[in-house]
Coordinates of C-alpha atoms and ligand atoms in Angstrom, one line a residue:
M1 CA -153.5 -147.5 5.9
T2 CA -156.3 -147.9 3.3
R3 CA -159.8 -148.4 4.4
V4 CA -163.5 -148.5 3.0
L5 CA -166.4 -147.2 5.1
T6 CA -169.5 -149.3 4.1
N7 CA -173.1 -149.8 5.3
I8 CA -173.8 -146.0 5.1
R9 CA -177.5 -145.0 5.1
W10 CA -176.8 -141.8 3.1
L11 CA -173.7 -139.7 2.8
A12 CA -173.7 -135.9 1.9
T13 CA -170.7 -135.1 -0.2
C14 CA -171.4 -131.2 -0.1
P15 CA -169.5 -130.6 -3.4
A16 CA -167.3 -127.6 -3.2
D17 CA -168.9 -126.0 -6.4
G18 CA -172.5 -127.1 -6.0
A19 CA -174.3 -123.9 -4.9
D20 CA -177.2 -125.4 -3.0
D21 CA -176.5 -129.0 -3.5
L22 CA -175.7 -131.5 -0.8
G23 CA -174.6 -134.2 -3.3
L24 CA -176.6 -136.9 -1.4
I25 CA -175.7 -140.6 -2.1
V26 CA -177.9 -143.3 -0.6
N27 CA -176.3 -146.6 0.4
A28 CA -172.9 -145.1 0.0
A29 CA -169.4 -146.2 0.4
L30 CA -166.2 -144.1 1.1
A31 CA -162.6 -145.2 0.6
W32 CA -159.6 -143.5 1.8
H33 CA -155.8 -143.9 1.9
E34 CA -153.9 -142.3 4.9
E35 CA -155.3 -138.8 5.2
R36 CA -157.0 -138.6 1.8
I37 CA -160.3 -139.7 0.2
C38 CA -159.8 -141.8 -2.9
W39 CA -163.3 -142.7 -3.9
V40 CA -167.0 -141.8 -2.8
G41 CA -170.1 -143.3 -4.5
P42 CA -172.9 -145.8 -4.2
A43 CA -171.8 -148.9 -2.5
A44 CA -173.0 -151.1 -5.4
E45 CA -170.4 -149.2 -7.6
L46 CA -167.3 -149.6 -5.4
P47 CA -164.5 -150.4 -7.7
A48 CA -163.0 -153.8 -7.5
D49 CA -159.5 -152.3 -6.5
Y50 CA -161.1 -151.0 -3.1
A51 CA -163.3 -154.0 -2.4
C52 CA -160.5 -155.8 -0.7
W53 CA -159.4 -152.9 1.5
E54 CA -160.0 -153.1 5.2
R55 CA -163.7 -152.5 5.9
V56 CA -165.1 -150.2 8.4
D57 CA -168.9 -150.8 9.2
A58 CA -170.8 -147.6 9.5
G59 CA -173.7 -149.6 11.1
G60 CA -176.3 -148.0 8.9
R61 CA -175.5 -144.5 10.1
S62 CA -175.4 -141.4 7.9
V63 CA -172.1 -139.5 7.0
I64 CA -171.4 -135.7 6.5
P65 CA -168.2 -133.8 6.0
G66 CA -166.4 -132.9 9.2
L67 CA -168.0 -129.5 10.5
I68 CA -165.9 -126.4 10.3
D69 CA -166.2 -123.7 12.9
C70 CA -165.0 -120.7 10.6
H71 CA -165.0 -117.8 13.3
T72 CA -163.9 -118.4 16.9
H73 CA -161.9 -116.5 19.5
L74 CA -160.7 -119.7 21.1
A75 CA -157.9 -118.7 23.3
F76 CA -158.9 -116.3 26.1
G77 CA -158.5 -115.7 29.8
G78 CA -161.5 -115.4 32.3
W79 CA -165.3 -115.4 31.8
R80 CA -167.9 -112.5 31.7
P81 CA -171.1 -114.0 33.2
E82 CA -172.0 -110.8 35.0
E83 CA -172.2 -109.0 31.6
F84 CA -174.6 -111.7 30.4
A85 CA -176.8 -111.1 33.4
A86 CA -176.5 -107.3 32.8
R87 CA -177.6 -107.7 29.2
C88 CA -180.6 -109.8 30.2
R89 CA -181.6 -106.9 32.4
G90 CA -181.3 -104.5 29.5
A91 CA -177.7 -103.1 29.3
T92 CA -176.4 -102.6 25.8
Y93 CA -173.0 -103.7 24.3
G94 CA -171.9 -100.0 24.3
E95 CA -173.1 -99.5 28.0
I96 CA -171.1 -102.6 29.1
A97 CA -167.9 -101.5 27.2
A98 CA -168.2 -98.0 28.7
L99 CA -168.1 -99.6 32.2
G100 CA -164.8 -101.3 31.5
G101 CA -166.4 -104.6 30.6
G102 CA -166.5 -106.1 27.1
I103 CA -163.3 -106.9 25.2
A104 CA -161.1 -104.8 27.6
S105 CA -161.9 -107.0 30.5
T106 CA -161.0 -110.2 28.5
V107 CA -157.8 -108.5 27.3
N108 CA -156.7 -108.1 31.0
A109 CA -157.6 -111.6 31.8
T110 CA -155.8 -113.0 28.7
R111 CA -152.6 -110.8 29.5
A112 CA -152.6 -112.2 33.0
A113 CA -152.7 -115.8 31.7
S114 CA -149.5 -117.7 30.8
E115 CA -149.2 -119.2 27.4
D116 CA -149.4 -122.7 29.0
E117 CA -152.5 -121.8 30.8
L118 CA -154.3 -120.6 27.5
Y119 CA -153.0 -123.6 25.6
E120 CA -154.4 -126.2 28.2
R121 CA -157.7 -124.3 28.3
S122 CA -158.1 -124.1 24.5
L123 CA -157.0 -127.8 24.2
G124 CA -160.0 -128.7 26.5
F125 CA -162.5 -126.6 24.4
L126 CA -161.1 -128.2 21.1
R127 CA -161.4 -131.7 22.3
E128 CA -165.1 -131.2 23.3
M129 CA -165.7 -129.4 19.8
M130 CA -164.2 -132.3 18.0
A131 CA -166.5 -134.7 19.9
L132 CA -169.4 -132.8 18.4
G133 CA -168.1 -133.4 14.9
V134 CA -166.0 -130.4 14.4
T135 CA -162.8 -131.1 12.4
A136 CA -161.5 -127.6 11.6
V137 CA -161.5 -124.4 13.4
E138 CA -160.5 -120.8 12.7
C139 CA -159.0 -119.2 15.8
K140 CA -158.4 -115.4 16.3
S141 CA -155.9 -113.5 18.4
G142 CA -157.1 -110.1 19.6
Y143 CA -157.1 -110.3 23.3
G144 CA -153.5 -109.5 23.7
L145 CA -153.2 -106.1 21.8
T146 CA -149.4 -105.8 22.3
V147 CA -146.8 -107.3 20.1
E148 CA -145.8 -110.0 22.6
E149 CA -149.3 -110.8 23.9
E150 CA -150.8 -111.2 20.4
L151 CA -147.8 -113.5 19.5
K152 CA -148.5 -115.5 22.6
Q153 CA -152.1 -116.2 21.5
L154 CA -151.0 -117.1 18.0
R155 CA -148.3 -119.5 19.3
V156 CA -151.1 -121.3 21.4
Y157 CA -152.8 -122.2 18.0
Q158 CA -149.7 -123.3 16.5
R159 CA -149.0 -125.6 19.5
L160 CA -152.7 -126.9 19.2
A161 CA -152.3 -127.7 15.6
A162 CA -149.2 -129.6 16.3
T163 CA -150.9 -131.7 19.0
L164 CA -154.3 -132.4 17.5
R165 CA -155.5 -133.7 14.1
V166 CA -158.0 -130.8 13.8
S167 CA -157.1 -128.3 11.1
I168 CA -156.5 -124.8 12.5
R169 CA -156.7 -121.6 10.6
S170 CA -155.0 -118.9 12.7
T171 CA -156.1 -115.3 12.3
F172 CA -154.4 -112.1 13.5
L173 CA -157.0 -109.7 15.0
G174 CA -154.8 -107.1 16.4
A175 CA -157.3 -104.5 15.3
H176 CA -160.0 -105.9 17.8
A177 CA -160.1 -103.0 20.2
V178 CA -157.8 -100.0 21.1
P179 CA -156.1 -101.0 24.3
P180 CA -156.4 -98.7 27.4
E181 CA -152.8 -97.6 27.1
F182 CA -153.5 -96.2 23.7
R183 CA -156.9 -94.6 24.6
N184 CA -155.6 -91.1 23.7
D185 CA -153.5 -92.2 20.8
R186 CA -155.5 -94.2 18.3
E187 CA -153.2 -93.5 15.4
G188 CA -150.2 -94.7 17.4
Y189 CA -152.0 -98.0 18.1
V190 CA -152.8 -98.5 14.3
R191 CA -149.2 -97.8 13.7
L192 CA -148.1 -100.5 16.1
V193 CA -150.5 -102.9 14.5
C194 CA -149.2 -102.1 10.9
E195 CA -145.5 -101.5 11.6
E196 CA -144.7 -104.1 14.3
M197 CA -147.4 -106.6 14.9
I198 CA -148.1 -107.6 11.3
P199 CA -144.5 -108.1 10.3
R200 CA -143.8 -110.3 13.5
V201 CA -147.1 -112.3 12.9
A202 CA -146.1 -112.9 9.1
E203 CA -142.7 -114.2 10.4
L204 CA -144.5 -116.6 12.8
G205 CA -146.3 -118.3 9.8
P206 CA -149.2 -117.8 7.4
H207 CA -152.2 -116.0 9.0
F208 CA -155.3 -114.3 7.9
C209 CA -155.9 -110.7 9.0
D210 CA -159.1 -109.6 10.7
A211 CA -160.4 -106.1 11.9
F212 CA -163.4 -105.2 14.0
V213 CA -165.0 -102.4 12.1
E214 CA -167.7 -100.7 14.4
E215 CA -168.4 -97.5 16.4
G216 CA -166.2 -97.9 19.5
A217 CA -163.6 -100.3 17.7
F218 CA -162.1 -99.2 14.3
T219 CA -163.3 -96.9 11.5
P220 CA -163.3 -98.1 8.0
S221 CA -160.4 -95.8 7.3
E222 CA -158.4 -97.4 10.1
A223 CA -159.1 -100.9 9.0
R224 CA -158.1 -100.0 5.5
T225 CA -154.7 -99.0 6.8
V226 CA -154.3 -102.2 8.6
F227 CA -155.5 -104.3 5.7
R228 CA -153.0 -102.5 3.3
A229 CA -150.1 -103.5 5.7
A230 CA -151.6 -107.1 5.9
R231 CA -151.8 -107.5 2.2
D232 CA -148.2 -106.2 1.8
H233 CA -147.3 -109.3 3.9
G234 CA -149.5 -111.7 2.0
M235 CA -152.1 -112.1 4.5
P236 CA -155.7 -112.8 3.2
L237 CA -158.4 -110.6 4.8
T238 CA -161.6 -111.1 6.7
L239 CA -163.6 -108.7 8.9
H240 CA -166.2 -108.1 11.6
A241 CA -168.6 -105.9 9.8
D242 CA -171.9 -104.1 10.5
Q243 CA -172.7 -105.9 13.7
L244 CA -174.2 -103.1 15.8
S245 CA -174.7 -100.4 13.2
D246 CA -174.2 -99.8 9.4
T247 CA -170.6 -98.5 9.3
G248 CA -170.1 -99.5 5.7
G249 CA -168.2 -102.7 6.8
A250 CA -169.8 -104.9 4.0
I251 CA -168.8 -102.3 1.5
L252 CA -165.3 -102.2 2.8
A253 CA -165.2 -106.1 2.8
A254 CA -165.8 -106.0 -0.9
E255 CA -163.5 -103.1 -1.6
V256 CA -160.4 -104.7 0.0
G257 CA -161.4 -108.2 -1.5
A258 CA -162.0 -109.8 1.8
I259 CA -162.5 -113.6 1.7
S260 CA -165.2 -113.4 4.2
A261 CA -167.2 -110.9 6.4
A262 CA -169.0 -111.8 9.6
H263 CA -172.0 -110.5 11.6
L264 CA -173.6 -108.2 9.0
E265 CA -176.8 -107.6 10.9
Y266 CA -176.9 -104.0 9.8
A267 CA -175.4 -104.5 6.4
S268 CA -177.1 -102.4 3.7
D269 CA -178.5 -103.8 0.4
A270 CA -175.8 -101.9 -1.4
G271 CA -173.2 -103.6 1.1
L272 CA -174.6 -107.1 0.3
A273 CA -174.5 -106.4 -3.5
A274 CA -171.0 -105.3 -3.2
M275 CA -170.0 -108.5 -1.4
A276 CA -171.8 -110.5 -3.9
K277 CA -169.9 -109.0 -6.7
A278 CA -166.5 -109.5 -4.8
G279 CA -167.3 -113.1 -4.1
T280 CA -167.0 -112.3 -0.2
I281 CA -168.6 -115.1 1.9
A282 CA -171.1 -114.0 4.7
I283 CA -170.4 -115.6 8.1
L284 CA -173.5 -115.7 10.3
L285 CA -173.1 -115.8 14.0
P286 CA -176.5 -116.6 15.7
F287 CA -175.2 -116.8 19.3
A288 CA -173.8 -113.2 19.1
A289 CA -177.0 -111.9 17.3
L290 CA -179.1 -113.5 20.2
T291 CA -177.0 -112.4 23.1
T292 CA -176.5 -108.8 22.0
H293 CA -180.2 -108.6 21.1
V294 CA -179.7 -107.2 17.7
P295 CA -182.2 -108.3 14.9
P296 CA -180.6 -111.3 13.3
L297 CA -179.6 -111.0 9.6
D298 CA -182.2 -112.7 7.2
A299 CA -179.9 -115.0 5.3
R300 CA -182.3 -115.0 2.4
R301 CA -181.2 -111.4 1.7
C302 CA -177.7 -112.8 1.2
L303 CA -178.8 -115.8 -0.9
R304 CA -181.1 -113.5 -3.1
A305 CA -178.0 -111.3 -3.6
G306 CA -176.0 -114.3 -4.7
I307 CA -173.7 -114.4 -1.6
R308 CA -172.5 -117.8 -0.1
V309 CA -173.4 -118.1 3.5
A310 CA -171.4 -119.8 6.4
V311 CA -172.4 -120.1 10.0
A312 CA -170.0 -120.2 13.0
T313 CA -170.1 -120.1 16.7
N314 CA -167.9 -117.0 17.2
F315 CA -166.9 -118.7 20.5
N316 CA -165.7 -115.9 22.9
P317 CA -166.4 -115.1 26.5
G318 CA -168.5 -112.0 25.8
S319 CA -171.2 -112.3 23.1
A320 CA -170.9 -116.1 22.3
P321 CA -169.8 -118.2 25.2
C322 CA -170.7 -121.4 23.5
Y323 CA -168.8 -123.7 21.1
H324 CA -171.8 -126.0 20.2
L325 CA -171.6 -125.7 16.3
P326 CA -174.6 -127.9 15.6
F327 CA -176.7 -125.9 18.0
A328 CA -175.6 -122.7 16.2
L329 CA -176.7 -124.3 12.9
W330 CA -180.2 -125.0 14.5
L331 CA -180.4 -121.4 15.5
A332 CA -179.3 -120.4 11.9
C333 CA -182.3 -122.3 10.8
C334 CA -184.7 -120.6 13.3
V335 CA -183.4 -117.0 13.4
H336 CA -181.5 -116.5 10.1
R337 CA -184.0 -118.5 8.0
L338 CA -181.5 -121.0 6.5
T339 CA -182.9 -124.5 5.6
P340 CA -181.2 -127.5 7.2
A341 CA -179.6 -128.3 4.0
Q342 CA -178.2 -124.8 3.6
A343 CA -177.0 -124.8 7.2
L344 CA -175.0 -128.1 6.6
R345 CA -173.3 -126.4 3.5
A346 CA -172.8 -123.4 5.7
A347 CA -170.6 -125.4 8.0
T348 CA -168.9 -127.7 5.6
A349 CA -168.2 -126.4 1.9
N350 CA -169.0 -122.7 2.4
A351 CA -167.1 -122.6 5.8
A352 CA -164.0 -124.2 4.0
Q353 CA -164.2 -121.4 1.6
A354 CA -164.6 -118.7 4.2
I355 CA -161.2 -119.8 5.7
G356 CA -159.5 -120.4 2.3
M357 CA -159.1 -124.1 2.9
S358 CA -161.6 -125.5 0.3
D359 CA -158.9 -127.2 -1.6
R360 CA -158.8 -129.9 1.1
L361 CA -161.7 -129.3 3.5
G362 CA -165.4 -129.0 3.5
S363 CA -166.4 -131.7 1.0
L364 CA -166.3 -135.5 0.8
Q365 CA -164.7 -135.9 -2.7
A366 CA -161.7 -137.7 -4.0
G367 CA -158.6 -135.8 -3.1
K368 CA -159.9 -134.0 -0.1
Q369 CA -159.0 -134.8 3.4
A370 CA -160.7 -137.7 5.1
D371 CA -162.5 -135.6 7.6
F372 CA -166.0 -137.0 8.3
V373 CA -168.8 -137.6 10.9
L374 CA -171.0 -140.5 11.5
L375 CA -174.5 -139.3 12.4
D376 CA -177.3 -141.2 13.9
V377 CA -179.9 -139.4 11.9
E378 CA -182.7 -140.2 9.4
S379 CA -182.1 -137.1 7.2
V380 CA -180.4 -133.7 7.3
D381 CA -183.8 -132.2 8.0
H382 CA -184.2 -134.4 11.0
W383 CA -180.6 -133.8 12.2
L384 CA -181.4 -130.0 12.7
Y385 CA -185.0 -130.3 13.7
H386 CA -184.5 -132.8 16.6
V387 CA -181.5 -131.1 17.9
R388 CA -179.7 -133.3 20.5
P389 CA -176.8 -132.7 22.9
N390 CA -174.6 -134.6 20.4
A391 CA -175.7 -136.6 17.3
A392 CA -172.2 -137.5 16.4
Q393 CA -171.5 -141.2 16.8
A394 CA -167.9 -141.1 15.5
V395 CA -165.7 -138.4 14.2
Y396 CA -162.7 -139.1 11.6
I397 CA -160.0 -136.5 11.2
R398 CA -157.3 -137.0 8.6
G399 CA -158.6 -140.7 8.2
E400 CA -158.2 -141.5 12.0
R401 CA -160.9 -141.8 14.6
D402 CA -158.5 -140.5 17.4
H403 CA -158.4 -136.9 17.8
D404 CA -154.7 -136.6 19.0
R405 CA -151.9 -136.7 16.6
P406 CA -149.7 -139.9 17.1
Ligands
ZN501 ZN1 -165.9 -112.5 16.4

């Protein structure tokens, strides 16, 4: 199927290599064949070859690349509303974890859920995310923490990728927390992750490897061991770094050549400089910064250091029980001090880079996947200023408007 989208008010191409550039085209046209974009430019310059293709009228709406949520913990059992209320009353992340709450309580609920239950629930979340304009999602394991339970979560993501048109980047996060049964044998758990989980995960298919480097989670030295095993199995690296304290996570991210590092509220200037040198992308997670009451990272520190910035929801039942990516972008402007234009790039071109998919996602350019969103907005500034329940009027994924695979 070959089609041309016309009558576009403006279109943001978000070029993969354009540092701060949205690549705006006023009165644009977009031509695609099957899943791929063939041509993008001013409607007046539409090549004659494409002019006879089936037309789709954008109705004067604006077009952006499909949004990419580059950090989520999508498949989990249960919820934790009582912790939210406790934090509102003043309890800290550490106090909640010490009371048996936090990640440990979601691990119990996720182990208790069947694979089918996790799949059905995640499918529901994903369909609602797609309606908001999200066309690619990174999904982490890390609530199983045994070989079989981690694989169960990762199989859910494989099934979702086979059902929906949305692109899924699946990430193994066995080093999320030390499970209760290994409380007195941390070394034994790290060994289990490296020697049993990682080989089985690699067998299942290509995965990223993540680790939560924080007091109460994993030390930089333990994470280094996990990352060594992951690299031996060809897994690209990402990490949760410097969220609640400066544990040297940003420096570690640069040292191991991580493609991205998330949180970074307490990252030192030296850590950010190291990330810039290594080309590691910073992923800002505004929901988590706000619910855990840590001072949000000033994104301008990253930009000044020369780091590319992405923004994600971090959707999870503890620190970020919300999958509304446009709302996270609005918050990124308010609390992380991005401009709306920077926030759009943070959820498109830069987010695609953060999950290693910029060869086909994140930009509206010839050869890229035809993932795009029609917005009923005057400008990018207006989109993230007058934030609404949903400004997406239509969402195309792999060239089709329907979210489900045929
Ligand atoms: Zn996370």
